PDB file of C-alpha atoms in Angstrom:
ATOM      1  CA  MET A   1      88.689  99.000  49.151  1.00 47.00           C
ATOM      2  CA  ASN A   2      90.413  95.980  47.609  1.00 52.00           C
ATOM      3  CA  VAL A   3      88.649  92.771  46.666  1.00 51.00           C
ATOM      4  CA  ALA A   4      89.877  90.719  49.642  1.00 53.00           C
ATOM      5  CA  HIS A   5      88.870  93.419  52.096  1.00 63.00           C
ATOM      6  CA  SER A   6      85.438  93.745  50.434  1.00 66.00           C
ATOM      7  CA  SER A   7      84.560  90.065  50.782  1.00 68.00           C
ATOM      8  CA  ALA A   8      85.691  89.961  54.430  1.00 73.00           C
ATOM      9  CA  GLU A   9      83.584  93.004  55.276  1.00 79.00           C
ATOM     10  CA  ILE A  10      80.510  91.714  53.479  1.00 79.00           C
ATOM     11  CA  ILE A  11      80.637  88.364  55.244  1.00 77.00           C
ATOM     12  CA  SER A  12      80.782  90.159  58.596  1.00 80.00           C
ATOM     13  CA  LEU A  13      77.563  92.102  57.866  1.00 83.00           C
ATOM     14  CA  GLU A  14      75.184  89.189  58.378  1.00 83.00           C
ATOM     15  CA  PRO A  15      75.743  85.879  60.191  1.00 82.00           C
ATOM     16  CA  LYS A  16      73.379  84.092  57.784  1.00 85.00           C
ATOM     17  CA  ILE A  17      75.782  84.656  54.875  1.00 86.00           C
ATOM     18  CA  LYS A  18      77.509  81.343  54.128  1.00 82.00           C
ATOM     19  CA  PHE A  19      80.006  82.520  51.510  1.00 81.00           C
ATOM     20  CA  VAL A  20      80.876  85.632  49.552  1.00 83.00           C
ATOM     21  CA  GLY A  21      82.755  86.150  46.327  1.00 79.00           C
ATOM     22  CA  VAL A  22      83.684  89.500  44.859  1.00 80.00           C
ATOM     23  CA  PHE A  23      84.487  89.606  41.162  1.00 76.00           C
ATOM     24  CA  GLU A  24      86.352  92.749  40.143  1.00 75.00           C
ATOM     25  CA  ASP A  25      88.535  93.390  37.085  1.00 68.00           C
ATOM     26  CA  GLY A  26      88.923  89.668  36.416  1.00 64.00           C
ATOM     27  CA  ASN A  27      89.931  88.885  40.023  1.00 63.00           C
ATOM     28  CA  ILE A  28      87.818  86.702  42.259  1.00 65.00           C
ATOM     29  CA  GLU A  29      88.199  86.797  46.015  1.00 66.00           C
ATOM     30  CA  SER A  30      86.075  84.533  48.148  1.00 63.00           C
ATOM     31  CA  ASN A  31      85.436  83.886  51.811  1.00 66.00           C
ATOM     32  CA  LEU A  32      83.670  80.846  53.167  1.00 66.00           C
ATOM     33  CA  ASN A  33      81.744  81.299  56.422  1.00 64.00           C
ATOM     34  CA  ASP A  34      80.422  77.799  57.020  1.00 58.00           C
ATOM     35  CA  PRO A  35      81.502  76.341  60.368  1.00 56.00           C
ATOM     36  CA  GLY A  36      79.674  73.065  59.701  1.00 56.00           C
ATOM     37  CA  GLN A  37      81.275  72.796  56.231  1.00 54.00           C
ATOM     38  CA  THR A  38      77.977  71.994  54.512  1.00 56.00           C
ATOM     39  CA  ILE A  39      79.165  73.846  51.402  1.00 61.00           C
ATOM     40  CA  ASP A  40      82.028  72.449  49.351  1.00 62.00           C
ATOM     41  CA  ASN A  41      84.640  75.081  48.498  1.00 62.00           C
ATOM     42  CA  ASN A  42      84.798  73.831  44.893  1.00 63.00           C
ATOM     43  CA  ILE A  43      81.051  74.360  44.468  1.00 65.00           C
ATOM     44  CA  ALA A  44      81.426  77.918  45.754  1.00 65.00           C
ATOM     45  CA  LYS A  45      84.280  78.549  43.305  1.00 66.00           C
ATOM     46  CA  LEU A  46      82.212  77.188  40.409  1.00 66.00           C
ATOM     47  CA  SER A  47      79.444  79.599  41.350  1.00 68.00           C
ATOM     48  CA  PHE A  48      81.902  82.516  41.259  1.00 68.00           C
ATOM     49  CA  ILE A  49      83.256  81.492  37.865  1.00 71.00           C
ATOM     50  CA  GLN A  50      79.812  81.352  36.227  1.00 75.00           C
ATOM     51  CA  THR A  51      78.565  84.577  37.831  1.00 76.00           C
ATOM     52  CA  PRO A  52      79.841  87.103  35.234  1.00 77.00           C
ATOM     53  CA  HIS A  53      78.278  85.065  32.432  1.00 77.00           C
ATOM     54  CA  ILE A  54      74.912  84.887  34.184  1.00 79.00           C
ATOM     55  CA  VAL A  55      74.938  88.629  34.832  1.00 82.00           C
ATOM     56  CA  GLN A  56      75.864  89.405  31.204  1.00 82.00           C
ATOM     57  CA  ILE A  57      73.051  87.166  29.984  1.00 82.00           C
ATOM     58  CA  GLY A  58      70.618  88.934  32.310  1.00 81.00           C
ATOM     59  CA  GLU A  59      71.786  92.358  31.180  1.00 82.00           C
ATOM     60  CA  ARG A  60      71.289  91.429  27.544  1.00 84.00           C
ATOM     61  CA  PHE A  61      67.549  91.912  28.090  1.00 83.00           C
ATOM     62  CA  SER A  62      67.833  95.158  30.054  1.00 83.00           C
ATOM     63  CA  LYS A  63      66.689  97.143  27.024  1.00 82.00           C
ATOM     64  CA  GLU A  64      63.317  95.395  27.090  1.00 85.00           C
ATOM     65  CA  LEU A  65      62.993  94.619  30.808  1.00 87.00           C
ATOM     66  CA  GLY A  66      64.858  97.435  32.536  1.00 86.00           C
ATOM     67  CA  LYS A  67      67.994  97.504  34.670  1.00 86.00           C
ATOM     68  CA  LEU A  68      69.139  94.215  36.205  1.00 86.00           C
ATOM     69  CA  GLU A  69      69.009  94.686  39.970  1.00 88.00           C
ATOM     70  CA  TYR A  70      70.092  91.260  41.197  1.00 89.00           C
ATOM     71  CA  ILE A  71      69.771  87.562  40.478  1.00 88.00           C
ATOM     72  CA  VAL A  72      68.683  85.073  43.115  1.00 89.00           C
ATOM     73  CA  VAL A  73      68.615  81.304  42.792  1.00 85.00           C
ATOM     74  CA  GLU A  74      66.841  79.431  45.540  1.00 88.00           C
ATOM     75  CA  TYR A  75      68.017  75.935  46.388  1.00 83.00           C
ATOM     76  CA  GLU A  76      66.670  73.530  48.969  1.00 86.00           C
ATOM     77  CA  LYS A  77      69.341  74.497  51.516  1.00 82.00           C
ATOM     78  CA  LEU A  78      70.298  78.079  50.629  1.00 84.00           C
ATOM     79  CA  LYS A  79      69.802  81.113  48.407  1.00 88.00           C
ATOM     80  CA  LEU A  80      72.483  82.236  45.967  1.00 87.00           C
ATOM     81  CA  PHE A  81      72.597  85.941  45.016  1.00 89.00           C
ATOM     82  CA  ASP A  82      74.441  87.726  42.209  1.00 87.00           C
ATOM     83  CA  LEU A  83      74.498  91.469  42.763  1.00 88.00           C
ATOM     84  CA  PRO A  84      76.036  93.546  39.946  1.00 86.00           C
ATOM     85  CA  THR A  85      77.335  96.956  40.977  1.00 82.00           C
ATOM     86  CA  LYS A  86      79.091  99.598  38.927  1.00 78.00           C
ATOM     87  CA  GLU A  87      82.586  98.166  39.381  1.00 77.00           C
ATOM     88  CA  LYS A  88      82.184  94.607  40.637  1.00 83.00           C
ATOM     89  CA  ILE A  89      79.868  91.638  40.953  1.00 84.00           C
ATOM     90  CA  ILE A  90      79.133  90.322  44.414  1.00 85.00           C
ATOM     91  CA  THR A  91      78.039  86.708  44.744  1.00 84.00           C
ATOM     92  CA  PHE A  92      76.887  85.459  48.107  1.00 86.00           C
ATOM     93  CA  ALA A  93      74.874  82.620  49.581  1.00 84.00           C
ATOM     94  CA  THR A  94      72.605  82.846  52.584  1.00 87.00           C
ATOM     95  CA  THR A  95      70.345  80.585  54.566  1.00 87.00           C
ATOM     96  CA  LYS A  96      66.838  80.184  53.123  1.00 89.00           C
ATOM     97  CA  ASP A  97      65.096  82.136  55.888  1.00 90.00           C
ATOM     98  CA  ILE A  98      66.533  85.514  54.894  1.00 90.00           C
ATOM     99  CA  ASP A  99      64.448  88.225  53.192  1.00 90.00           C
ATOM    100  CA  ASN A 100      65.784  88.870  49.670  1.00 90.00           C
ATOM    101  CA  GLU A 101      65.080  92.597  49.570  1.00 91.00           C
ATOM    102  CA  VAL A 102      66.564  93.231  53.023  1.00 90.00           C
ATOM    103  CA  ILE A 103      69.851  91.411  52.410  1.00 91.00           C
ATOM    104  CA  VAL A 104      70.299  92.932  48.931  1.00 90.00           C
ATOM    105  CA  LYS A 105      69.663  96.401  50.322  1.00 90.00           C
ATOM    106  CA  THR A 106      72.112  95.784  53.181  1.00 88.00           C
ATOM    107  CA  ILE A 107      74.879  94.577  50.867  1.00 86.00           C
ATOM    108  CA  SER A 108      74.184  97.304  48.263  1.00 84.00           C
ATOM    109  CA  ASN A 109      74.278 100.068  50.841  1.00 83.00           C
ATOM    110  CA  HIS A 110      77.513  98.743  52.274  1.00 81.00           C
ATOM    111  CA  VAL A 111      79.201  98.392  48.896  1.00 76.00           C
ATOM    112  CA  LEU A 112      78.012 101.711  47.502  1.00 71.00           C
ATOM    113  CA  ASN A 113      78.398 103.623  50.768  1.00 69.00           C
ATOM    114  CA  PRO A 114      81.238 102.009  52.715  1.00 60.00           C
ATOM    115  CA  GLU A 115      81.284 104.969  55.070  1.00 59.00           C
ATOM    116  CA  LYS A 116      77.910 105.099  56.774  1.00 51.00           C
ATOM    117  CA  ASP A 117      75.419 107.547  55.293  1.00 37.00           C
ATOM    118  CA  LYS A 118      78.052 109.126  53.048  1.00 42.00           C
ATOM    119  CA  LYS A 119      76.877 109.163  49.452  1.00 41.00           C
ATOM    120  CA  VAL A 120      79.428 108.445  46.786  1.00 42.00           C
ATOM    121  CA  PRO A 121      78.860 110.557  43.668  1.00 44.00           C
ATOM    122  CA  GLY A 122      78.093 108.559  40.553  1.00 44.00           C
ATOM    123  CA  ASP A 123      77.233 105.349  42.400  1.00 41.00           C
ATOM    124  CA  LYS A 124      73.496 105.896  42.201  1.00 40.00           C
ATOM    125  CA  ASN A 125      73.311 103.731  39.100  1.00 38.00           C
ATOM    126  CA  MET A 126      74.145 100.126  40.028  1.00 39.00           C
ATOM    127  CA  SER A 127      74.462  98.842  36.482  1.00 38.00           C
ATOM    128  CA  LEU A 128      77.470  96.682  35.740  1.00 40.00           C
ATOM    129  CA  LYS A 129      80.402  98.438  34.096  1.00 42.00           C
ATOM    130  CA  SER A 130      80.770  97.178  30.577  1.00 45.00           C
ATOM    131  CA  ASN A 131      83.245  94.361  30.121  1.00 46.00           C
ATOM    132  CA  TYR A 132      82.974  94.570  26.355  1.00 45.00           C
ATOM    133  CA  SER A 133      86.323  96.264  25.658  1.00 54.00           C
ATOM    134  CA  ASN A 134      87.432  93.328  23.518  1.00 67.00           C
ATOM    135  CA  PRO A 135      86.365  94.057  19.897  1.00 76.00           C
ATOM    136  CA  TRP A 136      85.732  90.383  19.078  1.00 78.00           C
ATOM    137  CA  LYS A 137      83.545  90.035  22.164  1.00 75.00           C
ATOM    138  CA  THR A 138      81.634  93.184  21.192  1.00 76.00           C
ATOM    139  CA  TYR A 139      81.152  91.871  17.675  1.00 79.00           C
ATOM    140  CA  MET A 140      79.857  88.518  18.935  1.00 82.00           C
ATOM    141  CA  LEU A 141      77.473  90.126  21.442  1.00 81.00           C
ATOM    142  CA  ASP A 142      76.125  92.420  18.714  1.00 81.00           C
ATOM    143  CA  TYR A 143      75.757  89.404  16.415  1.00 86.00           C
ATOM    144  CA  ILE A 144      73.853  87.499  19.097  1.00 88.00           C
ATOM    145  CA  GLU A 145      71.598  90.521  19.620  1.00 85.00           C
ATOM    146  CA  SER A 146      70.867  90.755  15.883  1.00 87.00           C
ATOM    147  CA  MET A 147      70.161  87.005  15.700  1.00 89.00           C
ATOM    148  CA  LYS A 148      67.757  87.367  18.615  1.00 87.00           C
ATOM    149  CA  GLU A 149      65.927  90.138  16.745  1.00 87.00           C
ATOM    150  CA  PHE A 150      65.896  88.039  13.575  1.00 89.00           C
ATOM    151  CA  ALA A 151      64.458  85.049  15.443  1.00 88.00           C
ATOM    152  CA  LEU A 152      61.741  87.169  17.058  1.00 86.00           C
ATOM    153  CA  ASN A 153      60.784  88.716  13.709  1.00 86.00           C
ATOM    154  CA  SER A 154      60.714  85.277  12.054  1.00 89.00           C
ATOM    155  CA  ILE A 155      58.432  83.937  14.774  1.00 88.00           C
ATOM    156  CA  ARG A 156      56.056  86.901  14.354  1.00 85.00           C
ATOM    157  CA  PHE A 157      56.020  86.491  10.570  1.00 88.00           C
ATOM    158  CA  ASN A 158      55.393  82.739  10.784  1.00 87.00           C
ATOM    159  CA  GLU A 159      52.627  83.276  13.302  1.00 86.00           C
ATOM    160  CA  LYS A 160      50.859  85.740  10.969  1.00 85.00           C
ATOM    161  CA  THR A 161      51.289  83.398   7.995  1.00 87.00           C
ATOM    162  CA  ILE A 162      49.835  80.423   9.867  1.00 87.00           C
ATOM    163  CA  LYS A 163      46.911  82.450  11.199  1.00 85.00           C
ATOM    164  CA  SER A 164      46.033  83.751   7.735  1.00 86.00           C
ATOM    165  CA  PHE A 165      46.329  80.217   6.302  1.00 85.00           C
ATOM    166  CA  TRP A 166      43.856  78.809   8.828  1.00 85.00           C
ATOM    167  CA  LYS A 167      41.475  81.749   8.358  1.00 84.00           C
ATOM    168  CA  ASN A 168      41.441  81.142   4.589  1.00 84.00           C
ATOM    169  CA  ILE A 169      40.798  77.412   5.037  1.00 82.00           C
ATOM    170  CA  TYR A 170      37.864  77.903   7.385  1.00 78.00           C
ATOM    171  CA  ARG A 171      36.358  80.660   5.215  1.00 74.00           C
ATOM    172  CA  ASP A 172      35.796  78.282   2.326  1.00 59.00           C
TER     173      ASP A 172
END
């Protein structure tokens, strides 16, 4: 299923979906389903452009927090979802009255099992395929990870030092 076909199918699943963007292999395909034109197309495109970065930031903490299932941002007028799958990232916006778990499950089942009730081997894990094939990017992400560890260790050390300082002052 190509990217353009994916976004058209996803938008047809639920009438409360306002727009869909599918990010796959550096290509972004989007469909806007807003008859009243309350959503600016440029705002939707900006959301699609920032999506891979948001997902990568979220996945950076997967070691400590577990697998990233989805990201939802709730605005006054709509909800914006980022759903990483094995091969692509699906970004979509819905009306506020939709149940997060239901819509994510609907979209996930459709993307992972395009043919109804037919399981696709290997698609059980919905983690995002690594986009870290660039050595410089890998180096920088590893550097950021090590700096994060350094910062956390520094904070712990400083906290212990300050606590022992105050204990010694109040002992005298």
